[in-house]
PDB file of C-alpha atoms in Angstrom:
ATOM      1  CA  UNK U   1      26.792 -23.724  65.727  1.00  0.00           C
ATOM      2  CA  UNK U   2      30.093 -22.324  67.002  1.00  0.00           C
ATOM      3  CA  UNK U   3      30.874 -18.764  65.907  1.00  0.00           C
ATOM      4  CA  UNK U   4      34.176 -16.922  66.287  1.00  0.00           C
ATOM      5  CA  UNK U   5      33.880 -13.146  66.237  1.00  0.00           C
ATOM      6  CA  UNK U   6      36.061 -10.141  66.852  1.00  0.00           C
ATOM      7  CA  UNK U   7      35.401  -8.948  70.377  1.00  0.00           C
ATOM      8  CA  UNK U   8      35.527  -5.355  71.699  1.00  0.00           C
ATOM      9  CA  UNK U   9      36.397  -6.605  75.211  1.00  0.00           C
ATOM     10  CA  UNK U  10      33.410  -4.924  76.813  1.00  0.00           C
ATOM     11  CA  UNK U  11      30.740  -7.522  77.612  1.00  0.00           C
ATOM     12  CA  UNK U  12      30.373  -8.982  81.114  1.00  0.00           C
ATOM     13  CA  UNK U  13      30.851 -12.548  79.850  1.00  0.00           C
ATOM     14  CA  UNK U  14      34.222 -11.852  78.213  1.00  0.00           C
ATOM     15  CA  UNK U  15      35.405  -9.740  81.143  1.00  0.00           C
ATOM     16  CA  UNK U  16      34.644 -12.641  83.487  1.00  0.00           C
ATOM     17  CA  UNK U  17      36.401 -15.124  81.204  1.00  0.00           C
ATOM     18  CA  UNK U  18      39.491 -12.913  81.115  1.00  0.00           C
ATOM     19  CA  UNK U  19      39.372 -12.579  84.897  1.00  0.00           C
ATOM     20  CA  UNK U  20      39.272 -16.399  85.088  1.00  0.00           C
ATOM     21  CA  UNK U  21      42.207 -16.545  82.642  1.00  0.00           C
ATOM     22  CA  UNK U  22      44.225 -14.184  84.854  1.00  0.00           C
ATOM     23  CA  UNK U  23      43.263 -16.143  87.982  1.00  0.00           C
ATOM     24  CA  UNK U  24      44.553 -19.322  86.323  1.00  0.00           C
ATOM     25  CA  UNK U  25      47.833 -17.543  85.461  1.00  0.00           C
ATOM     26  CA  UNK U  26      48.215 -16.287  89.030  1.00  0.00           C
ATOM     27  CA  UNK U  27      47.427 -19.718  90.502  1.00  0.00           C
ATOM     28  CA  UNK U  28      49.771 -21.687  88.225  1.00  0.00           C
ATOM     29  CA  UNK U  29      52.655 -19.382  87.324  1.00  0.00           C
ATOM     30  CA  UNK U  30      55.267 -17.566  89.415  1.00  0.00           C
ATOM     31  CA  UNK U  31      55.153 -13.813  88.869  1.00  0.00           C
ATOM     32  CA  UNK U  32      58.490 -13.747  87.001  1.00  0.00           C
ATOM     33  CA  UNK U  33      57.097 -16.080  84.324  1.00  0.00           C
ATOM     34  CA  UNK U  34      53.553 -14.689  84.114  1.00  0.00           C
ATOM     35  CA  UNK U  35      52.842 -13.127  80.726  1.00  0.00           C
ATOM     36  CA  UNK U  36      49.039 -13.189  80.554  1.00  0.00           C
ATOM     37  CA  UNK U  37      47.650  -9.836  79.434  1.00  0.00           C
ATOM     38  CA  UNK U  38      44.923  -7.980  81.277  1.00  0.00           C
ATOM     39  CA  UNK U  39      41.988  -6.392  79.463  1.00  0.00           C
ATOM     40  CA  UNK U  40      43.662  -3.010  78.994  1.00  0.00           C
ATOM     41  CA  UNK U  41      46.765  -4.570  77.446  1.00  0.00           C
ATOM     42  CA  UNK U  42      44.579  -6.708  75.173  1.00  0.00           C
ATOM     43  CA  UNK U  43      43.057  -3.484  73.819  1.00  0.00           C
ATOM     44  CA  UNK U  44      46.425  -2.501  72.328  1.00  0.00           C
ATOM     45  CA  UNK U  45      46.059  -1.771  68.571  1.00  0.00           C
ATOM     46  CA  UNK U  46      48.646  -4.456  67.767  1.00  0.00           C
ATOM     47  CA  UNK U  47      46.288  -7.128  69.157  1.00  0.00           C
ATOM     48  CA  UNK U  48      43.191  -8.606  67.544  1.00  0.00           C
ATOM     49  CA  UNK U  49      40.986 -10.402  70.052  1.00  0.00           C
ATOM     50  CA  UNK U  50      38.268 -12.962  69.279  1.00  0.00           C
ATOM     51  CA  UNK U  51      35.635 -14.676  71.369  1.00  0.00           C
ATOM     52  CA  UNK U  52      33.925 -17.960  70.534  1.00  0.00           C
ATOM     53  CA  UNK U  53      30.195 -18.397  71.027  1.00  0.00           C
ATOM     54  CA  UNK U  54      27.470 -20.988  70.686  1.00  0.00           C
ATOM     55  CA  UNK U  55      24.290 -18.935  70.660  1.00  0.00           C
ATOM     56  CA  UNK U  56      24.479 -16.775  73.789  1.00  0.00           C
ATOM     57  CA  UNK U  57      26.996 -19.079  75.487  1.00  0.00           C
ATOM     58  CA  UNK U  58      30.608 -17.888  75.594  1.00  0.00           C
ATOM     59  CA  UNK U  59      32.953 -20.813  74.911  1.00  0.00           C
ATOM     60  CA  UNK U  60      36.433 -19.300  74.823  1.00  0.00           C
ATOM     61  CA  UNK U  61      38.771 -16.711  73.410  1.00  0.00           C
ATOM     62  CA  UNK U  62      42.082 -16.123  71.685  1.00  0.00           C
ATOM     63  CA  UNK U  63      44.153 -13.268  70.313  1.00  0.00           C
ATOM     64  CA  UNK U  64      46.800 -12.462  67.727  1.00  0.00           C
ATOM     65  CA  UNK U  65      49.472  -9.842  68.356  1.00  0.00           C
ATOM     66  CA  UNK U  66      51.393  -8.382  65.446  1.00  0.00           C
ATOM     67  CA  UNK U  67      55.087  -8.328  66.361  1.00  0.00           C
ATOM     68  CA  UNK U  68      56.139  -7.061  62.936  1.00  0.00           C
ATOM     69  CA  UNK U  69      54.990  -7.344  59.315  1.00  0.00           C
ATOM     70  CA  UNK U  70      56.096 -11.002  59.136  1.00  0.00           C
ATOM     71  CA  UNK U  71      55.686 -12.256  62.692  1.00  0.00           C
ATOM     72  CA  UNK U  72      52.614 -12.762  64.882  1.00  0.00           C
ATOM     73  CA  UNK U  73      52.135 -14.066  68.404  1.00  0.00           C
ATOM     74  CA  UNK U  74      49.303 -16.195  69.780  1.00  0.00           C
ATOM     75  CA  UNK U  75      47.948 -14.683  73.014  1.00  0.00           C
ATOM     76  CA  UNK U  76      45.189 -15.266  75.560  1.00  0.00           C
ATOM     77  CA  UNK U  77      43.940 -18.672  74.426  1.00  0.00           C
ATOM     78  CA  UNK U  78      41.383 -19.810  76.993  1.00  0.00           C
ATOM     79  CA  UNK U  79      38.386 -22.148  76.943  1.00  0.00           C
ATOM     80  CA  UNK U  80      35.573 -21.947  79.497  1.00  0.00           C
ATOM     81  CA  UNK U  81      36.128 -24.859  81.864  1.00  0.00           C
ATOM     82  CA  UNK U  82      32.755 -26.555  81.277  1.00  0.00           C
ATOM     83  CA  UNK U  83      33.395 -26.558  77.505  1.00  0.00           C
ATOM     84  CA  UNK U  84      36.866 -28.106  77.556  1.00  0.00           C
ATOM     85  CA  UNK U  85      37.414 -31.349  75.678  1.00  0.00           C
ATOM     86  CA  UNK U  86      35.244 -30.349  72.699  1.00  0.00           C
ATOM     87  CA  UNK U  87      38.063 -29.287  70.383  1.00  0.00           C
ATOM     88  CA  UNK U  88      37.255 -25.594  70.783  1.00  0.00           C
ATOM     89  CA  UNK U  89      40.849 -24.530  71.444  1.00  0.00           C
ATOM     90  CA  UNK U  90      41.871 -26.301  68.240  1.00  0.00           C
ATOM     91  CA  UNK U  91      39.161 -24.400  66.371  1.00  0.00           C
ATOM     92  CA  UNK U  92      40.308 -21.042  67.817  1.00  0.00           C
ATOM     93  CA  UNK U  93      43.945 -21.835  67.069  1.00  0.00           C
ATOM     94  CA  UNK U  94      42.997 -22.725  63.488  1.00  0.00           C
ATOM     95  CA  UNK U  95      41.244 -19.361  63.194  1.00  0.00           C
ATOM     96  CA  UNK U  96      44.321 -17.520  64.483  1.00  0.00           C
ATOM     97  CA  UNK U  97      46.647 -19.441  62.133  1.00  0.00           C
ATOM     98  CA  UNK U  98      44.375 -18.679  59.164  1.00  0.00           C
ATOM     99  CA  UNK U  99      44.357 -14.972  60.061  1.00  0.00           C
ATOM    100  CA  UNK U 100      48.152 -14.961  60.393  1.00  0.00           C
ATOM    101  CA  UNK U 101      48.425 -16.478  56.910  1.00  0.00           C
ATOM    102  CA  UNK U 102      45.934 -13.944  55.517  1.00  0.00           C
ATOM    103  CA  UNK U 103      48.079 -11.149  56.935  1.00  0.00           C
ATOM    104  CA  UNK U 104      51.133 -12.592  55.217  1.00  0.00           C
ATOM    105  CA  UNK U 105      53.045 -13.489  58.367  1.00  0.00           C
ATOM    106  CA  UNK U 106      55.932 -15.886  57.870  1.00  0.00           C
ATOM    107  CA  UNK U 107      56.109 -16.940  61.534  1.00  0.00           C
ATOM    108  CA  UNK U 108      53.604 -17.395  64.331  1.00  0.00           C
ATOM    109  CA  UNK U 109      55.100 -17.762  67.795  1.00  0.00           C
ATOM    110  CA  UNK U 110      53.923 -18.102  71.369  1.00  0.00           C
ATOM    111  CA  UNK U 111      55.056 -18.370  74.946  1.00  0.00           C
ATOM    112  CA  UNK U 112      53.401 -20.626  77.500  1.00  0.00           C
ATOM    113  CA  UNK U 113      54.201 -22.256  80.806  1.00  0.00           C
ATOM    114  CA  UNK U 114      56.344 -25.334  81.248  1.00  0.00           C
ATOM    115  CA  UNK U 115      54.266 -26.638  84.176  1.00  0.00           C
ATOM    116  CA  UNK U 116      51.913 -29.630  84.126  1.00  0.00           C
ATOM    117  CA  UNK U 117      48.899 -27.282  84.056  1.00  0.00           C
ATOM    118  CA  UNK U 118      50.048 -26.099  80.615  1.00  0.00           C
ATOM    119  CA  UNK U 119      50.692 -29.581  79.160  1.00  0.00           C
ATOM    120  CA  UNK U 120      47.357 -29.687  77.263  1.00  0.00           C
ATOM    121  CA  UNK U 121      48.129 -26.310  75.657  1.00  0.00           C
ATOM    122  CA  UNK U 122      51.640 -27.381  74.661  1.00  0.00           C
ATOM    123  CA  UNK U 123      50.234 -30.624  73.199  1.00  0.00           C
ATOM    124  CA  UNK U 124      47.659 -28.627  71.208  1.00  0.00           C
ATOM    125  CA  UNK U 125      50.288 -26.296  69.766  1.00  0.00           C
ATOM    126  CA  UNK U 126      52.633 -29.158  68.889  1.00  0.00           C
ATOM    127  CA  UNK U 127      49.781 -31.050  67.203  1.00  0.00           C
ATOM    128  CA  UNK U 128      49.235 -27.961  65.019  1.00  0.00           C
ATOM    129  CA  UNK U 129      52.872 -28.038  63.888  1.00  0.00           C
ATOM    130  CA  UNK U 130      54.485 -25.621  66.346  1.00  0.00           C
ATOM    131  CA  UNK U 131      58.089 -26.449  67.217  1.00  0.00           C
ATOM    132  CA  UNK U 132      60.508 -25.268  69.892  1.00  0.00           C
ATOM    133  CA  UNK U 133      62.250 -21.945  69.441  1.00  0.00           C
ATOM    134  CA  UNK U 134      64.361 -19.527  71.454  1.00  0.00           C
ATOM    135  CA  UNK U 135      62.868 -16.685  73.460  1.00  0.00           C
ATOM    136  CA  UNK U 136      61.609 -13.810  71.304  1.00  0.00           C
ATOM    137  CA  UNK U 137      60.551 -10.207  71.805  1.00  0.00           C
ATOM    138  CA  UNK U 138      60.832  -9.079  75.428  1.00  0.00           C
ATOM    139  CA  UNK U 139      60.627 -12.608  76.826  1.00  0.00           C
ATOM    140  CA  UNK U 140      63.499 -14.120  78.782  1.00  0.00           C
ATOM    141  CA  UNK U 141      64.490 -17.777  78.410  1.00  0.00           C
ATOM    142  CA  UNK U 142      64.230 -19.927  81.499  1.00  0.00           C
ATOM    143  CA  UNK U 143      62.925 -23.211  82.867  1.00  0.00           C
ATOM    144  CA  UNK U 144      59.452 -21.818  83.600  1.00  0.00           C
ATOM    145  CA  UNK U 145      58.520 -21.116  79.976  1.00  0.00           C
ATOM    146  CA  UNK U 146      58.159 -22.859  76.649  1.00  0.00           C
ATOM    147  CA  UNK U 147      58.609 -20.945  73.383  1.00  0.00           C
ATOM    148  CA  UNK U 148      57.113 -22.358  70.199  1.00  0.00           C
ATOM    149  CA  UNK U 149      56.829 -21.228  66.580  1.00  0.00           C
ATOM    150  CA  UNK U 150      55.028 -22.221  63.425  1.00  0.00           C
ATOM    151  CA  UNK U 151      56.558 -21.436  60.048  1.00  0.00           C
ATOM    152  CA  UNK U 152      53.761 -20.287  57.769  1.00  0.00           C
TER     153      UNK U 152
END
C-alpha cells in the first residue's frame, strides 16, 4: 500500500532522492531557469514536504509552499526512476491539491521547465486542470519556463 507522509528531510533515502532531483535539474535546465530547491531551502517554514512510500521503499516526493493565505505553489515533485509510470506523481499531486484546498487556498501555481524532459510533468499538471498563467512571485517569464495555475 502506498503511503504519503510528512517528511523531516533527514533520512538517507530522501536525501539521495533530492540529490537525484537536483542532478536532473542541473542536467536538463540552464542555470538561469533552474528553480529546484535544495534540502536547506525545502526546510523553510513556508514549505510542507511529503515523501511517498511502499513499505520501506521510497517512491517519490512533493512539496507545497505557502505564498500567501490564498496562494500555494507546488514544489519538488519527483518520482524515483524505477517507479515511474505507476501513477504515483498523480497521487502525490492529488495529495498536494487536497492539502491546498484544506488550507483554504484559492490558487495553486507552479513553475516547471519548457524542455522535452519536462513534457510528462506538464502533461500531468494539465490533466489535473492546471492552465497557463503569467510568471508569479520572484520568477521571471521567458522561453525556458512554463507557469501553470489551478483555481481551487
